[in-house]
Amino acid sequence: MVQIGYTMMTEQAGPRDLVDHVVGAEEAGFDFSVTSDHYFPWLASQGHAPHAWTVLGAAARATSRIPLMTYVTCPTTRYHPAVVAQQAATLQLLSGGRFRLGLGSGENLNEHVVGGGWPSADLRLEKLAEAVGIIRRLFEGRVVTHRGTHFQVEHAKLWDVPDRPPPIGIAVSGEVSCRLAGHLADLVIATEPRKELLELFDRHGGAGKPRVGQLPVSYDQDRDAAIDRAHDQFRWSGLGWPVNSELPHDGAFASATRTVTKDDVVEWIPCGAKVDDFVDAVRAYTDAGFSEVALIQIGGDQQAPFLAWAEEELLPALREL
């Protein structure tokens, strides 16, 4: 049976609200949760970007059951991999073993803030592979000195190491990232229901490992209001990964989505309160082979009604998948 997750979308809510939201998701019966890790929102209308790891620490102590996960952190630019390893090990301890470390090659939107330019996609994946190796060695609790192609680590050691290190997930969008994930990850992460990505992941060593997808939704009893909100805050999501990873700030995303219409948005985001529309959207992921799907309710101020509706109507319907 597919596991249904809840997304703490840091781009659309402040830190205290995000913690309240995941507490509500746990009470509503969601199977797991994921958290975005942004320095900028995609569009100014979303309005937020608190520090994800601080939020996760608070969420770990405010909840008791629901698993937590970064979706995703880039361990190569804004954060050094040695720092990510320390953050992840600490989260695993704070949460009592409920944390998974989702990693990706990053977006210019968030990583540009530290300067140094934005590398090509192939170079970003090289850096990601090297970073994963460093993180895994530090999870073992030993002293690590590393002089690699992209990173230097000098006599680093994690002094608080969980008995079970956080499983590592890697986000994929094409063959190179699928090969990297198949070899290096404990699970695979994707934001589109593309069966070919999972087939590539399996071919390169991923067979039998969890596969986690993510789906934006816009619940509202007023369907027009749901569509308006999805268009206002999430019209960027249809641009595709090659574009989304390259644009440097929210203004660029506003310019790139000038011609995206509301009709375009409803083609990829279920809007309104018709349960079957949401179930069909999730089914696209399960049919592609995903074992877990995290939902993003669009609108930071729309989480409470969504969670109530999900508990009463949506989650029972999705359990039947």
Short mmCIF file of C-alpha atoms in Angstrom, two decimals, residues 6-116:
data_model
loop_
_atom_site.label_atom_id
_atom_site.label_comp_id
_atom_site.label_asym_id
_atom_site.label_seq_id
_atom_site.Cartn_x
_atom_site.Cartn_y
_atom_site.Cartn_z
CA TYR A 6 2.90 15.58 4.15
CA THR A 7 5.22 18.38 3.02
CA MET A 8 6.41 21.16 5.29
CA MET A 9 6.86 23.71 2.51
CA THR A 10 9.32 26.23 3.91
CA GLU A 11 8.66 28.59 0.99
CA GLN A 12 5.08 29.25 2.09
CA ALA A 13 5.03 29.38 5.90
CA GLY A 14 7.07 30.67 8.82
CA PRO A 15 8.93 28.40 11.24
CA ARG A 16 6.37 28.25 14.06
CA ASP A 17 3.55 27.56 11.63
CA LEU A 18 5.54 24.81 9.91
CA VAL A 19 5.99 22.97 13.20
CA ASP A 20 2.29 23.33 13.98
CA HIS A 21 1.49 21.99 10.52
CA VAL A 22 3.54 18.80 10.89
CA VAL A 23 2.04 18.20 14.33
CA GLY A 24 -1.36 18.44 12.63
CA ALA A 25 -0.22 16.06 9.90
CA GLU A 26 0.82 13.50 12.49
CA GLU A 27 -2.55 13.80 14.21
CA ALA A 28 -4.36 13.50 10.86
CA GLY A 29 -2.64 10.19 10.16
CA PHE A 30 -0.08 10.97 7.46
CA ASP A 31 2.52 8.23 7.14
CA PHE A 32 5.60 10.45 6.88
CA SER A 33 6.67 14.04 6.31
CA VAL A 34 9.23 15.84 4.19
CA THR A 35 10.67 19.35 4.42
CA SER A 36 11.99 21.59 1.67
CA ASP A 37 15.28 23.39 2.30
CA HIS A 38 15.25 26.84 0.68
CA TYR A 39 16.94 30.20 1.02
CA PHE A 40 14.49 31.83 -1.43
CA PRO A 41 10.85 31.12 -2.25
CA TRP A 42 10.14 30.22 -5.87
CA LEU A 43 7.83 33.23 -6.19
CA ALA A 44 7.49 36.27 -3.94
CA SER A 45 3.82 35.45 -3.37
CA GLN A 46 4.87 32.39 -1.36
CA GLY A 47 6.60 34.75 1.02
CA HIS A 48 8.84 32.62 3.26
CA ALA A 49 12.13 30.73 3.54
CA PRO A 50 13.10 29.94 7.17
CA HIS A 51 16.06 27.71 7.99
CA ALA A 52 14.86 24.16 7.37
CA TRP A 53 17.20 22.40 9.81
CA THR A 54 16.13 24.59 12.71
CA VAL A 55 12.50 23.86 11.86
CA LEU A 56 13.24 20.14 11.68
CA GLY A 57 14.85 20.18 15.12
CA ALA A 58 11.73 21.77 16.58
CA ALA A 59 9.51 19.35 14.64
CA ALA A 60 11.48 16.37 15.94
CA ARG A 61 10.68 17.34 19.52
CA ALA A 62 7.07 18.42 18.85
CA THR A 63 6.12 15.10 17.21
CA SER A 64 6.49 11.50 18.35
CA ARG A 65 5.59 9.21 15.44
CA ILE A 66 5.75 10.80 12.03
CA PRO A 67 9.02 10.26 10.11
CA LEU A 68 10.94 13.36 8.98
CA MET A 69 13.00 13.91 5.84
CA THR A 70 14.76 16.67 3.92
CA TYR A 71 13.33 16.98 0.43
CA VAL A 72 15.99 17.94 -0.45
CA THR A 73 19.21 19.40 0.92
CA CYS A 74 22.12 20.30 -1.35
CA PRO A 75 25.34 19.25 0.47
CA THR A 76 27.78 20.91 -1.93
CA THR A 77 27.50 24.70 -1.95
CA ARG A 78 25.51 26.47 0.75
CA TYR A 79 26.40 23.63 3.12
CA HIS A 80 29.66 21.71 3.31
CA PRO A 81 29.07 17.93 3.45
CA ALA A 82 30.76 17.70 6.86
CA VAL A 83 28.18 20.16 8.21
CA VAL A 84 25.30 18.26 6.60
CA ALA A 85 26.54 15.04 8.22
CA GLN A 86 26.53 16.71 11.65
CA GLN A 87 23.07 18.18 11.12
CA ALA A 88 21.64 14.85 9.94
CA ALA A 89 23.18 12.83 12.76
CA THR A 90 21.82 15.30 15.30
CA LEU A 91 18.34 15.17 13.73
CA GLN A 92 18.39 11.39 13.85
CA LEU A 93 19.11 11.54 17.58
CA LEU A 94 16.55 14.26 18.29
CA SER A 95 13.83 12.38 16.41
CA GLY A 96 14.58 8.99 17.94
CA GLY A 97 15.55 7.45 14.60
CA ARG A 98 12.75 8.96 12.46
CA PHE A 99 14.93 10.98 10.07
CA ARG A 100 15.94 10.35 6.46
CA LEU A 101 18.47 12.55 4.68
CA GLY A 102 17.25 13.53 1.23
CA LEU A 103 19.99 15.02 -0.93
CA GLY A 104 20.13 16.66 -4.35
CA SER A 105 22.46 18.57 -6.62
CA GLY A 106 20.75 21.86 -5.78
CA GLU A 107 19.08 24.84 -7.39
CA ASN A 108 20.69 28.14 -8.25
CA LEU A 109 17.71 29.76 -6.52
CA ASN A 110 19.12 28.76 -3.12
CA GLU A 111 22.82 28.17 -3.67
CA HIS A 112 23.67 31.46 -5.41
CA VAL A 113 23.65 33.30 -2.08
CA VAL A 114 27.19 32.17 -1.19
CA GLY A 115 28.66 33.32 -4.53
CA GLY A 116 31.18 31.50 -6.66
#
